[in-house]
């Protein structure tokens, strides 16, 4: 493959994927296509911006004409599609924005890719990066496998599920070569502080309340973002066409236990008395349609491609917290401007 376009490469996971591909594949031209929404930030990939095999394309995937033009101009051999609206709480407030980017945007990419290569798909690949949230919610037992039926509950997960269906439909109907992965919750450097871990790190630094939804007994399966980037690299290069792979951390945590662990580590790092940050925990109104539990069975990718997480949760969390503490400027810049408006709207008592 000579030219690869990575969409959403200025976002959290995308930036780690772009960095990995640019550094590992100097003979491949990597194009980072991103609209730079509130979640996209070129600072996230500043270290590779001058590499000769890297090009940034500012474009919106909801604009079919622009996407067609870019595919026509650059003739991308491979697509890694990560651009999305990605936050559940925002999807509850503005579902249509999620349909536009996650469904229509994905359609535009599929159509552009198909138009370009329909006469000969040989050696081409469309890789759609998705989430475990499409499977809905687990009870106390069980794991999501690749065979679990889709049962999305939030506008975010419904929009991702719809996009997954279209990718498979293009594979079946037009013979388009695709791979698809459904991954559990990521955490790590450059995570936008609207999601649980970075939001709470930022609030602990600033002695602000830690808004735990409901009773805090909701469970997520956390994966260090660099391990996700390794899995994406592996699936893109070695995954089988028309296959889905689940990716997960084998690392389930109830929110409240995770928040308490975060408080303990941060008290130590910030030189605060033990128990200081835990006092910031505030139980707030639950998220509507809140999924109780996500947990991934990652046996397939482990057995077939040899992938497993490389860092323990303790190591990953330590690296993440250190990164945030050492990158206060980044945190300040992403929490200025519109962030404050979002925060007040999402967490004001009278919402
Ligand atoms: P993010 O919100 O941090 O970044 C999204 C990126 O997409 C941003 O750079 C943004 O500017 C860009 N973007 C948004 N709308 C766009 C548009 N219309 N046109 C072009 N670019 C646009 O998201 P993330 O957390 O890095 O997630 C990346 C992908 O991985 C998403 O598809 C998400 O569904 C999936 N995923 C995320 C997680 C997670 O825990 N964060 C887990 C599993 C799967
Ligand atoms: P989040 O990081 O938004 O990821 P997702 O909902 O996509 O899994 O949330 C992780 C968990 O933390 C989820 O159960 C909701 C909960 N949560 C809170 O309790 N308070 C918060 O302020 C946020 C953002 C999330």
mmCIF file with all atom_site columns, N, CA and C in Angstrom, residues 128-137 144-145 148-154 156-165 168 180-183 244 246 291 294 296:
data_model
loop_
_atom_site.group_PDB
_atom_site.id
_atom_site.type_symbol
_atom_site.label_atom_id
_atom_site.label_alt_id
_atom_site.label_comp_id
_atom_site.label_asym_id
_atom_site.label_entity_id
_atom_site.label_seq_id
_atom_site.pdbx_PDB_ins_code
_atom_site.Cartn_x
_atom_site.Cartn_y
_atom_site.Cartn_z
_atom_site.occupancy
_atom_site.B_iso_or_equiv
_atom_site.pdbx_formal_charge
_atom_site.auth_seq_id
_atom_site.auth_comp_id
_atom_site.auth_asym_id
_atom_site.auth_atom_id
_atom_site.pdbx_PDB_model_num
ATOM 1   N N  . UNK A 1 128 ? -12.887 0.010   9.269  1.00 0.00 ? 128 UNK A N  1
ATOM 2   C CA . UNK A 1 128 ? -13.829 0.816   10.061 1.00 0.00 ? 128 UNK A CA 1
ATOM 3   C C  . UNK A 1 128 ? -13.593 0.555   11.547 1.00 0.00 ? 128 UNK A C  1
ATOM 4   N N  . UNK A 1 129 ? -13.290 1.626   12.284 1.00 0.00 ? 129 UNK A N  1
ATOM 5   C CA . UNK A 1 129 ? -12.995 1.487   13.719 1.00 0.00 ? 129 UNK A CA 1
ATOM 6   C C  . UNK A 1 129 ? -14.272 1.775   14.505 1.00 0.00 ? 129 UNK A C  1
ATOM 7   N N  . UNK A 1 130 ? -14.742 0.760   15.242 1.00 0.00 ? 130 UNK A N  1
ATOM 8   C CA . UNK A 1 130 ? -16.000 0.944   15.972 1.00 0.00 ? 130 UNK A CA 1
ATOM 9   C C  . UNK A 1 130 ? -15.829 0.596   17.450 1.00 0.00 ? 130 UNK A C  1
ATOM 10  N N  . UNK A 1 131 ? -16.954 0.539   18.114 1.00 0.00 ? 131 UNK A N  1
ATOM 11  C CA . UNK A 1 131 ? -16.964 0.462   19.571 1.00 0.00 ? 131 UNK A CA 1
ATOM 12  C C  . UNK A 1 131 ? -17.737 -0.758  20.063 1.00 0.00 ? 131 UNK A C  1
ATOM 13  N N  . UNK A 1 132 ? -17.437 -1.195  21.281 1.00 0.00 ? 132 UNK A N  1
ATOM 14  C CA . UNK A 1 132 ? -18.203 -2.299  21.876 1.00 0.00 ? 132 UNK A CA 1
ATOM 15  C C  . UNK A 1 132 ? -19.613 -1.850  22.280 1.00 0.00 ? 132 UNK A C  1
ATOM 16  N N  . UNK A 1 133 ? -19.852 -0.527  22.286 1.00 0.00 ? 133 UNK A N  1
ATOM 17  C CA . UNK A 1 133 ? -21.155 -0.033  22.751 1.00 0.00 ? 133 UNK A CA 1
ATOM 18  C C  . UNK A 1 133 ? -22.295 -0.442  21.814 1.00 0.00 ? 133 UNK A C  1
ATOM 19  N N  . UNK A 1 134 ? -21.959 -0.849  20.572 1.00 0.00 ? 134 UNK A N  1
ATOM 20  C CA . UNK A 1 134 ? -22.996 -1.309  19.636 1.00 0.00 ? 134 UNK A CA 1
ATOM 21  C C  . UNK A 1 134 ? -23.710 -2.559  20.158 1.00 0.00 ? 134 UNK A C  1
ATOM 22  N N  . UNK A 1 135 ? -23.038 -3.319  21.039 1.00 0.00 ? 135 UNK A N  1
ATOM 23  C CA . UNK A 1 135 ? -23.626 -4.558  21.557 1.00 0.00 ? 135 UNK A CA 1
ATOM 24  C C  . UNK A 1 135 ? -24.639 -4.305  22.671 1.00 0.00 ? 135 UNK A C  1
ATOM 25  N N  . UNK A 1 136 ? -24.743 -3.053  23.127 1.00 0.00 ? 136 UNK A N  1
ATOM 26  C CA . UNK A 1 136 ? -25.683 -2.750  24.204 1.00 0.00 ? 136 UNK A CA 1
ATOM 27  C C  . UNK A 1 136 ? -25.066 -3.002  25.556 1.00 0.00 ? 136 UNK A C  1
ATOM 28  N N  . UNK A 1 137 ? -25.898 -3.439  26.502 1.00 0.00 ? 137 UNK A N  1
ATOM 29  C CA . UNK A 1 137 ? -25.415 -3.567  27.876 1.00 0.00 ? 137 UNK A CA 1
ATOM 30  C C  . UNK A 1 137 ? -25.420 -5.019  28.330 1.00 0.00 ? 137 UNK A C  1
ATOM 31  N N  . UNK A 1 144 ? -18.930 -9.680  25.573 1.00 0.00 ? 144 UNK A N  1
ATOM 32  C CA . UNK A 1 144 ? -19.290 -9.462  24.171 1.00 0.00 ? 144 UNK A CA 1
ATOM 33  C C  . UNK A 1 144 ? -18.326 -10.254 23.290 1.00 0.00 ? 144 UNK A C  1
ATOM 34  N N  . UNK A 1 145 ? -18.874 -11.099 22.412 1.00 0.00 ? 145 UNK A N  1
ATOM 35  C CA . UNK A 1 145 ? -18.035 -11.748 21.392 1.00 0.00 ? 145 UNK A CA 1
ATOM 36  C C  . UNK A 1 145 ? -18.401 -11.144 20.040 1.00 0.00 ? 145 UNK A C  1
ATOM 37  N N  . UNK A 1 148 ? -22.087 -11.589 19.242 1.00 0.00 ? 148 UNK A N  1
ATOM 38  C CA . UNK A 1 148 ? -23.143 -10.944 20.036 1.00 0.00 ? 148 UNK A CA 1
ATOM 39  C C  . UNK A 1 148 ? -23.987 -10.042 19.131 1.00 0.00 ? 148 UNK A C  1
ATOM 40  N N  . UNK A 1 149 ? -25.330 -10.126 19.293 1.00 0.00 ? 149 UNK A N  1
ATOM 41  C CA . UNK A 1 149 ? -26.204 -9.298  18.453 1.00 0.00 ? 149 UNK A CA 1
ATOM 42  C C  . UNK A 1 149 ? -26.083 -7.828  18.825 1.00 0.00 ? 149 UNK A C  1
ATOM 43  N N  . UNK A 1 150 ? -26.243 -6.992  17.830 1.00 0.00 ? 150 UNK A N  1
ATOM 44  C CA . UNK A 1 150 ? -26.226 -5.553  18.090 1.00 0.00 ? 150 UNK A CA 1
ATOM 45  C C  . UNK A 1 150 ? -27.497 -5.151  18.838 1.00 0.00 ? 150 UNK A C  1
ATOM 46  N N  . UNK A 1 151 ? -27.334 -4.270  19.833 1.00 0.00 ? 151 UNK A N  1
ATOM 47  C CA . UNK A 1 151 ? -28.480 -3.850  20.640 1.00 0.00 ? 151 UNK A CA 1
ATOM 48  C C  . UNK A 1 151 ? -28.183 -2.477  21.267 1.00 0.00 ? 151 UNK A C  1
ATOM 49  N N  . UNK A 1 152 ? -27.903 -1.474  20.411 1.00 0.00 ? 152 UNK A N  1
ATOM 50  C CA . UNK A 1 152 ? -27.416 -0.189  20.942 1.00 0.00 ? 152 UNK A CA 1
ATOM 51  C C  . UNK A 1 152 ? -28.489 0.577   21.708 1.00 0.00 ? 152 UNK A C  1
ATOM 52  N N  . UNK A 1 153 ? -28.063 1.293   22.740 1.00 0.00 ? 153 UNK A N  1
ATOM 53  C CA . UNK A 1 153 ? -29.018 2.016   23.588 1.00 0.00 ? 153 UNK A CA 1
ATOM 54  C C  . UNK A 1 153 ? -28.898 3.529   23.527 1.00 0.00 ? 153 UNK A C  1
ATOM 55  N N  . UNK A 1 154 ? -27.739 4.055   23.157 1.00 0.00 ? 154 UNK A N  1
ATOM 56  C CA . UNK A 1 154 ? -27.592 5.522   23.130 1.00 0.00 ? 154 UNK A CA 1
ATOM 57  C C  . UNK A 1 154 ? -27.591 5.980   21.674 1.00 0.00 ? 154 UNK A C  1
ATOM 58  N N  . UNK A 1 156 ? -25.361 7.693   20.354 1.00 0.00 ? 156 UNK A N  1
ATOM 59  C CA . UNK A 1 156 ? -23.985 7.447   19.894 1.00 0.00 ? 156 UNK A CA 1
ATOM 60  C C  . UNK A 1 156 ? -23.841 6.012   19.397 1.00 0.00 ? 156 UNK A C  1
ATOM 61  N N  . UNK A 1 157 ? -24.214 5.045   20.261 1.00 0.00 ? 157 UNK A N  1
ATOM 62  C CA . UNK A 1 157 ? -23.988 3.654   19.869 1.00 0.00 ? 157 UNK A CA 1
ATOM 63  C C  . UNK A 1 157 ? -24.897 3.249   18.706 1.00 0.00 ? 157 UNK A C  1
ATOM 64  N N  . UNK A 1 158 ? -26.102 3.850   18.647 1.00 0.00 ? 158 UNK A N  1
ATOM 65  C CA . UNK A 1 158 ? -26.991 3.552   17.510 1.00 0.00 ? 158 UNK A CA 1
ATOM 66  C C  . UNK A 1 158 ? -26.373 4.047   16.213 1.00 0.00 ? 158 UNK A C  1
ATOM 67  N N  . UNK A 1 159 ? -25.745 5.227   16.262 1.00 0.00 ? 159 UNK A N  1
ATOM 68  C CA . UNK A 1 159 ? -25.132 5.761   15.026 1.00 0.00 ? 159 UNK A CA 1
ATOM 69  C C  . UNK A 1 159 ? -23.911 4.933   14.626 1.00 0.00 ? 159 UNK A C  1
ATOM 70  N N  . UNK A 1 160 ? -23.140 4.471   15.605 1.00 0.00 ? 160 UNK A N  1
ATOM 71  C CA . UNK A 1 160 ? -21.986 3.627   15.283 1.00 0.00 ? 160 UNK A CA 1
ATOM 72  C C  . UNK A 1 160 ? -22.471 2.274   14.741 1.00 0.00 ? 160 UNK A C  1
ATOM 73  N N  . UNK A 1 161 ? -23.529 1.733   15.341 1.00 0.00 ? 161 UNK A N  1
ATOM 74  C CA . UNK A 1 161 ? -24.081 0.453   14.864 1.00 0.00 ? 161 UNK A CA 1
ATOM 75  C C  . UNK A 1 161 ? -24.526 0.589   13.410 1.00 0.00 ? 161 UNK A C  1
ATOM 76  N N  . UNK A 1 162 ? -25.225 1.693   13.106 1.00 0.00 ? 162 UNK A N  1
ATOM 77  C CA . UNK A 1 162 ? -25.692 1.908   11.733 1.00 0.00 ? 162 UNK A CA 1
ATOM 78  C C  . UNK A 1 162 ? -24.497 1.948   10.776 1.00 0.00 ? 162 UNK A C  1
ATOM 79  N N  . UNK A 1 163 ? -23.442 2.635   11.188 1.00 0.00 ? 163 UNK A N  1
ATOM 80  C CA . UNK A 1 163 ? -22.279 2.732   10.283 1.00 0.00 ? 163 UNK A CA 1
ATOM 81  C C  . UNK A 1 163 ? -21.635 1.362   10.100 1.00 0.00 ? 163 UNK A C  1
ATOM 82  N N  . UNK A 1 164 ? -21.575 0.569   11.170 1.00 0.00 ? 164 UNK A N  1
ATOM 83  C CA . UNK A 1 164 ? -21.014 -0.790  11.050 1.00 0.00 ? 164 UNK A CA 1
ATOM 84  C C  . UNK A 1 164 ? -21.832 -1.602  10.032 1.00 0.00 ? 164 UNK A C  1
ATOM 85  N N  . UNK A 1 165 ? -23.160 -1.490  10.132 1.00 0.00 ? 165 UNK A N  1
ATOM 86  C CA . UNK A 1 165 ? -24.030 -2.251  9.214  1.00 0.00 ? 165 UNK A CA 1
ATOM 87  C C  . UNK A 1 165 ? -23.758 -1.853  7.762  1.00 0.00 ? 165 UNK A C  1
ATOM 88  N N  . UNK A 1 168 ? -20.537 -3.427  6.467  1.00 0.00 ? 168 UNK A N  1
ATOM 89  C CA . UNK A 1 168 ? -20.737 -4.850  6.111  1.00 0.00 ? 168 UNK A CA 1
ATOM 90  C C  . UNK A 1 168 ? -21.568 -4.976  4.837  1.00 0.00 ? 168 UNK A C  1
ATOM 91  N N  . UNK A 1 180 ? -13.308 -4.689  10.342 1.00 0.00 ? 180 UNK A N  1
ATOM 92  C CA . UNK A 1 180 ? -14.033 -3.883  11.320 1.00 0.00 ? 180 UNK A CA 1
ATOM 93  C C  . UNK A 1 180 ? -13.611 -4.331  12.712 1.00 0.00 ? 180 UNK A C  1
ATOM 94  N N  . UNK A 1 181 ? -13.372 -3.362  13.598 1.00 0.00 ? 181 UNK A N  1
ATOM 95  C CA . UNK A 1 181 ? -13.080 -3.738  14.988 1.00 0.00 ? 181 UNK A CA 1
ATOM 96  C C  . UNK A 1 181 ? -14.009 -3.001  15.934 1.00 0.00 ? 181 UNK A C  1
ATOM 97  N N  . UNK A 1 182 ? -14.364 -3.682  17.020 1.00 0.00 ? 182 UNK A N  1
ATOM 98  C CA . UNK A 1 182 ? -15.183 -3.103  18.079 1.00 0.00 ? 182 UNK A CA 1
ATOM 99  C C  . UNK A 1 182 ? -14.357 -3.133  19.357 1.00 0.00 ? 182 UNK A C  1
ATOM 100 N N  . UNK A 1 183 ? -14.014 -1.951  19.834 1.00 0.00 ? 183 UNK A N  1
ATOM 101 C CA . UNK A 1 183 ? -13.089 -1.870  20.972 1.00 0.00 ? 183 UNK A CA 1
ATOM 102 C C  . UNK A 1 183 ? -13.779 -1.332  22.231 1.00 0.00 ? 183 UNK A C  1
ATOM 103 N N  . UNK A 1 244 ? -14.657 -9.289  11.532 1.00 0.00 ? 244 UNK A N  1
ATOM 104 C CA . UNK A 1 244 ? -14.736 -8.378  12.673 1.00 0.00 ? 244 UNK A CA 1
ATOM 105 C C  . UNK A 1 244 ? -13.855 -8.922  13.787 1.00 0.00 ? 244 UNK A C  1
ATOM 106 N N  . UNK A 1 246 ? -13.052 -8.161  17.991 1.00 0.00 ? 246 UNK A N  1
ATOM 107 C CA . UNK A 1 246 ? -13.262 -7.405  19.224 1.00 0.00 ? 246 UNK A CA 1
ATOM 108 C C  . UNK A 1 246 ? -11.907 -7.123  19.870 1.00 0.00 ? 246 UNK A C  1
ATOM 109 N N  . UNK A 1 291 ? -25.779 2.370   30.050 1.00 0.00 ? 291 UNK A N  1
ATOM 110 C CA . UNK A 1 291 ? -25.471 0.942   29.935 1.00 0.00 ? 291 UNK A CA 1
ATOM 111 C C  . UNK A 1 291 ? -24.748 0.474   31.196 1.00 0.00 ? 291 UNK A C  1
ATOM 112 N N  . UNK A 1 294 ? -19.978 -3.071  30.160 1.00 0.00 ? 294 UNK A N  1
ATOM 113 C CA . UNK A 1 294 ? -19.351 -3.506  28.912 1.00 0.00 ? 294 UNK A CA 1
ATOM 114 C C  . UNK A 1 294 ? -18.155 -4.382  29.270 1.00 0.00 ? 294 UNK A C  1
ATOM 115 N N  . UNK A 1 296 ? -15.331 -7.097  27.019 1.00 0.00 ? 296 UNK A N  1
ATOM 116 C CA . UNK A 1 296 ? -14.992 -7.689  25.716 1.00 0.00 ? 296 UNK A CA 1
ATOM 117 C C  . UNK A 1 296 ? -14.317 -9.052  25.877 1.00 0.00 ? 296 UNK A C  1
#
